Amino acid sequence: MQTNQTITEQEAYLRLAALCAQAEHCHHEMDEKMRRWGLDDEARERVLTRLVAERYIDEERYCRAFVADKIRYNKWGRRKVEQALWMKRIDAAISQQVLDDVDEREYVAVLKPLIAQKRRSTKARSDYELNMKLIQFARSRGFGFDIIKQCMDVDDDELLGDDDD
């Protein structure tokens, strides 16, 4: 596609419908594409309305696929997934419902092997330092402290004491 040439509303619809037929996309992604293509606000809104009406775009379906992929393949925790959905401008009610539907055991199943692998490759002068590095690693992946505690093979006293966040 040439960037200096604007496309028609019908061409935009056909291109986006083809994209959405291949993979899940959200409203915001499609709007940004059309904005880059130079479509005016009214045309973008008409195309988006049509894509939603014809179920090419479904925010909840997109959100479910996105959450599943980020947890299973990218090995992200809830907080990181939540932030990514916010950046994609997914409605908070939809994202919260989808995230609430994820069983805590899925997060544990993802994080345990990550921590075990990281434990083998992390250098530390003491168990305490190692645990702090592992906690920081897990937090950077978006996991909450309660999940991290379940995945670490240490007593609560060895972690951060009674601090829960």
Short mmCIF file of C-alpha atoms in Angstrom, two decimals:
data_model
loop_
_atom_site.label_atom_id
_atom_site.label_comp_id
_atom_site.label_asym_id
_atom_site.label_seq_id
_atom_site.Cartn_x
_atom_site.Cartn_y
_atom_site.Cartn_z
CA MET A 1 0.00 0.00 0.00
CA GLN A 2 1.22 3.47 -0.81
CA THR A 3 1.05 5.94 2.05
CA ASN A 4 0.71 9.07 -0.09
CA GLN A 5 -2.48 7.80 -1.71
CA THR A 6 -5.71 7.81 0.28
CA ILE A 7 -8.03 4.87 -0.02
CA THR A 8 -11.78 4.85 -0.31
CA GLU A 9 -14.16 3.88 2.44
CA GLN A 10 -15.08 0.67 0.61
CA GLU A 11 -11.41 -0.27 0.11
CA ALA A 12 -10.77 0.33 3.81
CA TYR A 13 -13.74 -1.86 4.73
CA LEU A 14 -12.57 -4.70 2.45
CA ARG A 15 -8.99 -4.58 3.73
CA LEU A 16 -10.03 -4.51 7.35
CA ALA A 17 -12.63 -7.25 6.89
CA ALA A 18 -9.91 -9.42 5.35
CA LEU A 19 -7.56 -8.69 8.27
CA CYS A 20 -10.26 -9.44 10.83
CA ALA A 21 -11.15 -12.68 9.07
CA GLN A 22 -7.55 -13.87 9.53
CA ALA A 23 -7.06 -12.88 13.19
CA GLU A 24 -8.77 -11.08 16.06
CA HIS A 25 -8.39 -7.31 16.04
CA CYS A 26 -9.82 -4.65 18.30
CA HIS A 27 -11.74 -1.49 17.47
CA HIS A 28 -8.77 0.74 18.35
CA GLU A 29 -6.33 -1.11 16.05
CA MET A 30 -8.66 -0.83 13.08
CA ASP A 31 -9.37 2.85 13.77
CA GLU A 32 -5.64 3.59 13.93
CA LYS A 33 -5.07 1.82 10.60
CA MET A 34 -7.76 3.92 8.93
CA ARG A 35 -6.38 7.08 10.52
CA ARG A 36 -2.96 6.27 9.00
CA TRP A 37 -4.66 5.66 5.66
CA GLY A 38 -6.11 9.18 5.80
CA LEU A 39 -9.82 8.38 6.15
CA ASP A 40 -11.93 11.13 7.70
CA ASP A 41 -13.71 10.68 11.03
CA GLU A 42 -17.17 9.95 9.60
CA ALA A 43 -15.89 7.35 7.14
CA ARG A 44 -13.87 5.63 9.87
CA GLU A 45 -16.92 5.52 12.11
CA ARG A 46 -19.11 4.06 9.34
CA VAL A 47 -16.53 1.37 8.54
CA LEU A 48 -16.10 0.48 12.21
CA THR A 49 -19.86 0.33 12.75
CA ARG A 50 -20.18 -2.02 9.79
CA LEU A 51 -17.31 -4.23 10.97
CA VAL A 52 -18.88 -4.51 14.43
CA ALA A 53 -22.37 -5.15 13.02
CA GLU A 54 -21.02 -7.92 10.80
CA ARG A 55 -19.06 -9.34 13.77
CA TYR A 56 -15.64 -8.90 12.21
CA ILE A 57 -14.79 -6.91 15.34
CA ASP A 58 -15.97 -8.16 18.72
CA GLU A 59 -14.19 -6.59 21.71
CA GLU A 60 -14.99 -9.42 24.13
CA ARG A 61 -13.90 -12.12 21.69
CA TYR A 62 -10.72 -10.14 20.98
CA CYS A 63 -10.10 -9.67 24.70
CA ARG A 64 -10.48 -13.40 25.44
CA ALA A 65 -8.03 -14.32 22.66
CA PHE A 66 -5.58 -11.61 23.70
CA VAL A 67 -5.62 -12.63 27.37
CA ALA A 68 -5.18 -16.32 26.56
CA ASP A 69 -2.27 -15.62 24.20
CA LYS A 70 -0.45 -13.27 26.58
CA ILE A 71 -0.72 -15.68 29.50
CA ARG A 72 0.14 -18.88 27.62
CA TYR A 73 2.68 -17.71 25.07
CA ASN A 74 4.15 -14.47 26.43
CA LYS A 75 3.94 -15.75 30.03
CA TRP A 76 2.51 -12.50 31.38
CA GLY A 77 0.73 -12.00 34.67
CA ARG A 78 -2.61 -10.29 35.21
CA ARG A 79 -1.23 -6.79 35.76
CA LYS A 80 0.79 -6.72 32.57
CA VAL A 81 -2.13 -8.10 30.53
CA GLU A 82 -4.44 -5.56 32.15
CA GLN A 83 -2.11 -2.71 31.19
CA ALA A 84 -1.83 -3.95 27.60
CA LEU A 85 -5.63 -4.10 27.30
CA TRP A 86 -5.87 -0.57 28.66
CA MET A 87 -3.40 0.59 26.02
CA LYS A 88 -5.58 -1.07 23.35
CA ARG A 89 -8.51 0.90 24.80
CA ILE A 90 -10.57 -2.16 25.61
CA ASP A 91 -13.54 -1.23 27.81
CA ALA A 92 -12.65 -1.84 31.46
CA ALA A 93 -15.87 -3.76 32.11
CA ILE A 94 -14.98 -6.24 29.36
CA SER A 95 -11.33 -6.62 30.33
CA GLN A 96 -12.10 -7.03 34.04
CA GLN A 97 -14.69 -9.73 33.32
CA VAL A 98 -12.34 -11.64 31.03
CA LEU A 99 -9.44 -11.36 33.49
CA ASP A 100 -11.66 -12.43 36.37
CA ASP A 101 -12.59 -15.54 34.37
CA VAL A 102 -8.95 -16.67 34.29
CA ASP A 103 -8.32 -19.30 36.93
CA GLU A 104 -5.49 -18.47 39.35
CA ARG A 105 -4.05 -21.93 38.64
CA GLU A 106 -3.27 -20.81 35.07
CA TYR A 107 -1.05 -18.03 36.39
CA VAL A 108 0.64 -20.44 38.81
CA ALA A 109 1.20 -22.96 36.00
CA VAL A 110 2.89 -20.25 33.93
CA LEU A 111 4.95 -18.67 36.70
CA LYS A 112 6.35 -21.78 38.45
CA PRO A 113 8.50 -22.92 35.51
CA LEU A 114 9.55 -19.32 34.82
CA ILE A 115 10.79 -18.89 38.39
CA ALA A 116 12.51 -22.29 38.35
CA GLN A 117 14.34 -21.38 35.14
CA LYS A 118 15.24 -17.92 36.41
CA ARG A 119 16.45 -19.39 39.72
CA ARG A 120 18.97 -21.55 37.82
CA SER A 121 20.35 -18.62 35.84
CA THR A 122 20.41 -15.93 38.55
CA LYS A 123 23.53 -15.16 40.52
CA ALA A 124 23.12 -13.98 44.10
CA ARG A 125 25.24 -13.75 47.27
CA SER A 126 22.47 -15.07 49.53
CA ASP A 127 19.11 -16.80 49.45
CA TYR A 128 17.50 -13.52 50.42
CA GLU A 129 19.10 -11.69 47.48
CA LEU A 130 18.11 -14.50 45.12
CA ASN A 131 14.51 -14.40 46.34
CA MET A 132 14.37 -10.62 45.93
CA LYS A 133 15.65 -10.92 42.35
CA LEU A 134 13.09 -13.63 41.60
CA ILE A 135 10.29 -11.55 43.08
CA GLN A 136 11.35 -8.53 41.04
CA PHE A 137 11.48 -10.68 37.91
CA ALA A 138 7.97 -12.04 38.53
CA ARG A 139 6.61 -8.56 39.31
CA SER A 140 8.09 -7.26 36.05
CA ARG A 141 6.13 -9.98 34.25
CA GLY A 142 2.93 -8.65 35.81
CA PHE A 143 2.33 -11.23 38.51
CA GLY A 144 0.83 -10.26 41.84
CA PHE A 145 2.53 -11.03 45.11
CA ASP A 146 -0.03 -13.68 46.09
CA ILE A 147 0.74 -15.70 42.95
CA ILE A 148 4.47 -15.18 43.40
CA LYS A 149 4.28 -16.53 46.98
CA GLN A 150 2.54 -19.67 45.70
CA CYS A 151 5.28 -20.24 43.13
CA MET A 152 8.35 -19.64 45.26
CA ASP A 153 9.73 -22.61 47.17
CA VAL A 154 10.39 -20.62 50.35
CA ASP A 155 8.67 -19.79 53.61
CA ASP A 156 6.74 -16.55 53.94
CA ASP A 157 9.35 -15.32 56.46
CA GLU A 158 12.02 -15.51 53.76
CA LEU A 159 10.07 -13.29 51.39
CA LEU A 160 9.04 -9.76 52.27
CA GLY A 161 7.57 -10.53 55.66
CA ASP A 162 3.90 -9.59 56.00
CA ASP A 163 3.94 -7.02 53.16
CA ASP A 164 1.29 -8.06 50.62
CA ASP A 165 2.09 -5.60 47.87
#
